Coordinates of C-alpha atoms in Angstrom, one line a residue:
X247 CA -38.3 22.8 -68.1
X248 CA -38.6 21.4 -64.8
X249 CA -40.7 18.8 -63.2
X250 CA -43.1 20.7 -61.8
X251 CA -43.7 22.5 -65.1
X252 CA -43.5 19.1 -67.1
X253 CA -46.1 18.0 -65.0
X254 CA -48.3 21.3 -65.3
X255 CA -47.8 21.0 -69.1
X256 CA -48.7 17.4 -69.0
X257 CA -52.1 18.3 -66.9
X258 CA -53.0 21.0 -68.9
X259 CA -53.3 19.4 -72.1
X260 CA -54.7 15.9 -71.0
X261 CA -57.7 18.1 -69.7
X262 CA -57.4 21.3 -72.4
X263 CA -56.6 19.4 -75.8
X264 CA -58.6 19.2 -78.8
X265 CA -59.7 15.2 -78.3
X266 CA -60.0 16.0 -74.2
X267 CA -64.2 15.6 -74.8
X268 CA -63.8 12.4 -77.1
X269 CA -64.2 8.8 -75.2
X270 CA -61.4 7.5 -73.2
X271 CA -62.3 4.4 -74.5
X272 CA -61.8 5.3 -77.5
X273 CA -58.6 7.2 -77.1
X274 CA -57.4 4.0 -74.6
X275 CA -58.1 1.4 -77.1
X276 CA -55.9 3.1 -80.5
X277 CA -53.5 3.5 -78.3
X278 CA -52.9 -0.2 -76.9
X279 CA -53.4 -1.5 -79.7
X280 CA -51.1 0.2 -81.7
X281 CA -48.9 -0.4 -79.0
X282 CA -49.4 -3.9 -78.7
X283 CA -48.7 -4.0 -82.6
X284 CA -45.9 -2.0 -82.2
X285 CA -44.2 -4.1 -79.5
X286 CA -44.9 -7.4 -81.3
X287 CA -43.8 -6.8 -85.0
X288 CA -39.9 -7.3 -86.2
X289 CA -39.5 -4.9 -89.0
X290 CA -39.3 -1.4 -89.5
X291 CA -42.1 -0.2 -91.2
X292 CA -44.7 -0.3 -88.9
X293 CA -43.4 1.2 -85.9
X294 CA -42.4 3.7 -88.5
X295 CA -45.9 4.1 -89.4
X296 CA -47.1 4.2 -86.0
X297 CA -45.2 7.1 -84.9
X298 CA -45.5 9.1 -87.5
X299 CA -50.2 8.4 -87.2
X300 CA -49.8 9.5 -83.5
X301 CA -47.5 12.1 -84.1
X302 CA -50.1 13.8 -86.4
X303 CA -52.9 12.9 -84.5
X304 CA -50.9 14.8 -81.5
X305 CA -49.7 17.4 -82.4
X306 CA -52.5 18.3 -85.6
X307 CA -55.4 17.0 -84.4
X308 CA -54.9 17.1 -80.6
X309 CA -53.6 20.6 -81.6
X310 CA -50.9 19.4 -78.7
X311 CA -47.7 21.9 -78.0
X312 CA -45.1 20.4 -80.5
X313 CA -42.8 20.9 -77.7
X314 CA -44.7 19.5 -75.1
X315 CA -44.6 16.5 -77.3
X316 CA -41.0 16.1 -78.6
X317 CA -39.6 17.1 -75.0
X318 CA -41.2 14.0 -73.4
X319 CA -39.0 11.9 -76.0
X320 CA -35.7 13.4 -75.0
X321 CA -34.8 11.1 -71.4
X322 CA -36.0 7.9 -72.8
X323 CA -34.2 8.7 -76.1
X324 CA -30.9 8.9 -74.8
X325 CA -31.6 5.4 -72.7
X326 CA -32.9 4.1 -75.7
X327 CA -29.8 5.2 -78.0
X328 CA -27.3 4.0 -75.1
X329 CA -29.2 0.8 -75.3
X330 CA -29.4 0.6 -78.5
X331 CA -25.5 0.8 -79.3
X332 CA -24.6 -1.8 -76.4
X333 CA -26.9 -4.1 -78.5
X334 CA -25.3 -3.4 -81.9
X335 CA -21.7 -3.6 -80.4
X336 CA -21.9 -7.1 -78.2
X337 CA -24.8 -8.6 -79.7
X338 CA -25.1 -11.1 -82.6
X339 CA -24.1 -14.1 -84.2
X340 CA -23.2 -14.8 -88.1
X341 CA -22.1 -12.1 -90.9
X342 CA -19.5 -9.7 -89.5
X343 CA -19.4 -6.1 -90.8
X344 CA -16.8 -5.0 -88.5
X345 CA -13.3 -6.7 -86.9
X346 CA -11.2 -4.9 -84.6
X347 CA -8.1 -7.0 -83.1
X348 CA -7.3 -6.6 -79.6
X349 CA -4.8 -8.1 -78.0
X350 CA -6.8 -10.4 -76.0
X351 CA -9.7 -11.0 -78.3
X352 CA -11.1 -9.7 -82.1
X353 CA -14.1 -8.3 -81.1
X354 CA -16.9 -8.6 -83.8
X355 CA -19.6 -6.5 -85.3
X356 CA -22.2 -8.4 -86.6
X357 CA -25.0 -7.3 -89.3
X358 CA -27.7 -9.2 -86.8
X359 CA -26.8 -7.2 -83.9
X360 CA -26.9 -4.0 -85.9
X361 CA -30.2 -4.8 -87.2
X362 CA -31.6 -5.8 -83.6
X363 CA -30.6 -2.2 -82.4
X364 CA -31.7 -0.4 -85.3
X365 CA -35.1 -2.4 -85.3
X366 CA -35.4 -2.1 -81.2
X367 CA -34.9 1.2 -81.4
X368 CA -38.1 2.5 -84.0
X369 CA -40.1 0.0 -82.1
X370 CA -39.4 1.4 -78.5
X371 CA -40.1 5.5 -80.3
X372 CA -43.2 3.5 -81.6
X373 CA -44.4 2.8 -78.9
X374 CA -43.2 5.5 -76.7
X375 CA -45.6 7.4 -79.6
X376 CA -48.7 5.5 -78.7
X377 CA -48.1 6.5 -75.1
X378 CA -47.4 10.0 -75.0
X379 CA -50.4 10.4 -77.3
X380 CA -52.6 8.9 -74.5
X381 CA -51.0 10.8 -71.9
X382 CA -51.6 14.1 -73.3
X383 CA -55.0 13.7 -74.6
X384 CA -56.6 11.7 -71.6
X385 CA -56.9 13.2 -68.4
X386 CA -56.1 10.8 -65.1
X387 CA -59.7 11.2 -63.9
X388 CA -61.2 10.0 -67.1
X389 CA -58.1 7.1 -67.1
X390 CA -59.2 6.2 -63.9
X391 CA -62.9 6.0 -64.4
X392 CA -62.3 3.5 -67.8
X393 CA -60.0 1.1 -65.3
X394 CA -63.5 1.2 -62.8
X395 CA -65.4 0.7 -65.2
X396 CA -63.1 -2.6 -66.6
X397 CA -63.8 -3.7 -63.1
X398 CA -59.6 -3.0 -61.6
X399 CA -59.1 -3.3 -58.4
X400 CA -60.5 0.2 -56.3
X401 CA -57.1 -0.2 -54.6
X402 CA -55.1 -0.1 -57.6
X403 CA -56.9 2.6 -59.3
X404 CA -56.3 5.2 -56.4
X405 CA -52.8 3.7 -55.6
X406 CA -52.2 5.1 -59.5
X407 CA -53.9 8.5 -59.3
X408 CA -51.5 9.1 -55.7
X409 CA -48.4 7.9 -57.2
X410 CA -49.1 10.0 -60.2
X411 CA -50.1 13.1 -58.6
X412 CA -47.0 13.0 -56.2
X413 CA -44.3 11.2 -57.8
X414 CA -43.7 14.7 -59.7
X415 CA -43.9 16.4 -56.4
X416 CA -40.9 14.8 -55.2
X417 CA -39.0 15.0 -58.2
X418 CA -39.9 19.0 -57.5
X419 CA -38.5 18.6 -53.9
X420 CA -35.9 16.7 -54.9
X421 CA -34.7 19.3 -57.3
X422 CA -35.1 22.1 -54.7
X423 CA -32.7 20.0 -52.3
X424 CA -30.4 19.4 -54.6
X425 CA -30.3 23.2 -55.9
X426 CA -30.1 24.1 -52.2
X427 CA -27.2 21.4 -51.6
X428 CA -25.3 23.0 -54.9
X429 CA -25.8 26.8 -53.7
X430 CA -24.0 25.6 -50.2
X431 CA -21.2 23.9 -52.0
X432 CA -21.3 20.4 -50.8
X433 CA -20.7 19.1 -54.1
X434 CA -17.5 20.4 -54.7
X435 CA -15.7 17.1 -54.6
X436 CA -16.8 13.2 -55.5
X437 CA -16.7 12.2 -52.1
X438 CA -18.8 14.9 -50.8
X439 CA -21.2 14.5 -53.6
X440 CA -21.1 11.0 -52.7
X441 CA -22.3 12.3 -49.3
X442 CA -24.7 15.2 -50.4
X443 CA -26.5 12.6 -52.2
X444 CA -26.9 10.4 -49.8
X445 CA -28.2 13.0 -47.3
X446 CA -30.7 14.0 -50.0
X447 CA -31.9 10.7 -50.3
X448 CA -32.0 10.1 -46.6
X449 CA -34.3 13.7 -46.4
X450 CA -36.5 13.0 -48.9
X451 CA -37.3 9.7 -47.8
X452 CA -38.9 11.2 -44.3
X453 CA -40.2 14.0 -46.7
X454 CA -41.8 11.4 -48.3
X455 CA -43.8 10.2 -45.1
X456 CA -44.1 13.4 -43.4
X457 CA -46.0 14.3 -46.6
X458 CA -47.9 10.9 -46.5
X459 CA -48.8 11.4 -43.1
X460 CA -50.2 15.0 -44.0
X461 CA -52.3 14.0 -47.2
X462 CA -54.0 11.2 -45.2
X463 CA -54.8 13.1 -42.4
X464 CA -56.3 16.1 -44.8
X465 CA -58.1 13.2 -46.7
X466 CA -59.7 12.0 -43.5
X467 CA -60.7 16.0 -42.5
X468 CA -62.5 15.7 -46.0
X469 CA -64.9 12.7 -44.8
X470 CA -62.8 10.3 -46.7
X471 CA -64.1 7.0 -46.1
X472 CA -61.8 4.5 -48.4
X473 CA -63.0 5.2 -51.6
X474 CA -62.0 8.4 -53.6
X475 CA -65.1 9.6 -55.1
X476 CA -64.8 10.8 -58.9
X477 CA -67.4 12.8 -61.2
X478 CA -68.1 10.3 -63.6
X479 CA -68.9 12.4 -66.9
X480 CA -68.1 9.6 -69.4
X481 CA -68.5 10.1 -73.2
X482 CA -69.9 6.9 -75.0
X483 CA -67.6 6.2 -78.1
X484 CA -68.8 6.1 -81.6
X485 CA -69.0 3.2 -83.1
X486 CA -67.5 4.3 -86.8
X487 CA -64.5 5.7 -84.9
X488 CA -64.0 2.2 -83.3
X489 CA -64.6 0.2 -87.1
X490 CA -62.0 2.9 -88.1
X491 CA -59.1 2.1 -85.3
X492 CA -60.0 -2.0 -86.2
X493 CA -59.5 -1.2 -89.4
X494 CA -56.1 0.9 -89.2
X495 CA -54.8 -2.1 -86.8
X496 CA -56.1 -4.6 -90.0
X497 CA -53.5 -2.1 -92.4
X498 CA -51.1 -2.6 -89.6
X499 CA -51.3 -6.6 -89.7
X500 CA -51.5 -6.3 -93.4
X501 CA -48.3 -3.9 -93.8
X502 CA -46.5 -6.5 -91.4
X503 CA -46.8 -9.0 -93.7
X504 CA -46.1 -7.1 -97.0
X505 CA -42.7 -6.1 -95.8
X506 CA -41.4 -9.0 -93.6
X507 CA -38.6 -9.3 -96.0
X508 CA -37.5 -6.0 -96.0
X509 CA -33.9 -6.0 -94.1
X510 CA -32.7 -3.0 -91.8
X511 CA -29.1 -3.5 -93.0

């Protein structure tokens, strides 16, 4: 799937999913929360848990594309388990599971460092859970009303719906220069991909003001004044639905604490 489509995928559900009519507060504050508990905790089990509540509130109760949901996983995922292997191969101190002599130095494997990856990885999916699940059930519009409404800098609100909206336009560009660059053959070597890169990145960077340029002047046509004006329908969150996301971050703390002596390894 390419960017474009990602992105058209990404739109359509924040705006078409089952939860697209419920609060944005409410939506906004599960989500950081969980993520916040998700970030902080050292064991397994809750991150566990987390993914697995905002995987089923995705993809069953969101009624989200399954795979809309898992392909948004698969880039960070291989960071994550490239990451995650430098930090079980070079990090830690104490109990060895491993030895392997070079001639230089015996390079160690310790249990601590394979623990460390192993934890930092279900934290990171965790979390990458709690966001993906506001993503595709929140709409930018409604996004950017809750950060007015929490009194954010007008500024900084705008500056995130532009970047959003175009920073998938350029990855589309991008990917049509690079096609084009590929169907002329000047990556048949390393030095001339070397080259071909650097003239894409060189192109797209005056693309990238040449388009600025355009979208303010089209703005200003429009009677834009400095302020991007947005319909404000804002749904009022229920009260019961906020006890019930204080009390699932309660289970959370609780579930922390229950299984703090549970090892990875």
């Amino acid at each position: 799937m390419s960017h474009s489509e990602t992105y058209a995928e990404i739109d359509r559900s924040a705006y078409t999913n089952a939860l697209a009519k419920c609060s944005p507060i409410t939506k906004t504050f599960f989500a950081l929360s969980a993520l916040i508990i998700c970030a902080s905790v050292s064991t397994i089990i809750v991150p566990v848990v987390i993914f697995i509540t905002c995987t089923i509130l995705v993809l069953s109760l969101a009624k989200v594309k399954a795979c809309l949901y898992f392909n948004l996983f698969v880039y960070p995922t291989y960071m994550l388990v490239l990451s995650c292997i430098f930090l079980a191969l070079f990090f830690g101190s104490g109990t060895t599971i491993a030895e392997i002599q070079l001639p230089w130095f015996t390079w160690s494997i310790f249990k601590n460092g394979l623990s460390m990856s192993i934890t930092t990885f279900l934290r990171v999916e965790g979390a990458l859970s709690c966001l993906f699940f506001l993503v595709l059930t929140t709409s930018i519009t409604d996004l950017c009303v809750l950060l007015r409404r929490v009194h954010v800098p007008q500024v900084m609100v705008e500056m995130s719906m532009m970047i959003y909206r175009y920073i998938f336009l350029f990855l589309e560009i991008s990917e049509q220069m690079s096609l084009a660059q590929k169907l002329r053959l000047r990556r048949s070597g390393w030095l001339s991909s070397i080259r071909s890169l650097a003239l894409l990145i060189g192109s797209l960077f005056i693309r990238t003001l040449d388009q600025g340029e355009r979208t303010l002047v089209a703005m200003n046509a429009r009677g834009y004044d400095g302020e991007i004006r947005i319909l404000e329908d804002f749904v009022s969150p229920r009260k019961l639905v906020l006890l019930g996301i204080v009390l699932f971050d309660v289970l959370l703390i609780i579930l922390l604490f229950l299984t703090l002596n549970i090892g990875v390894v």
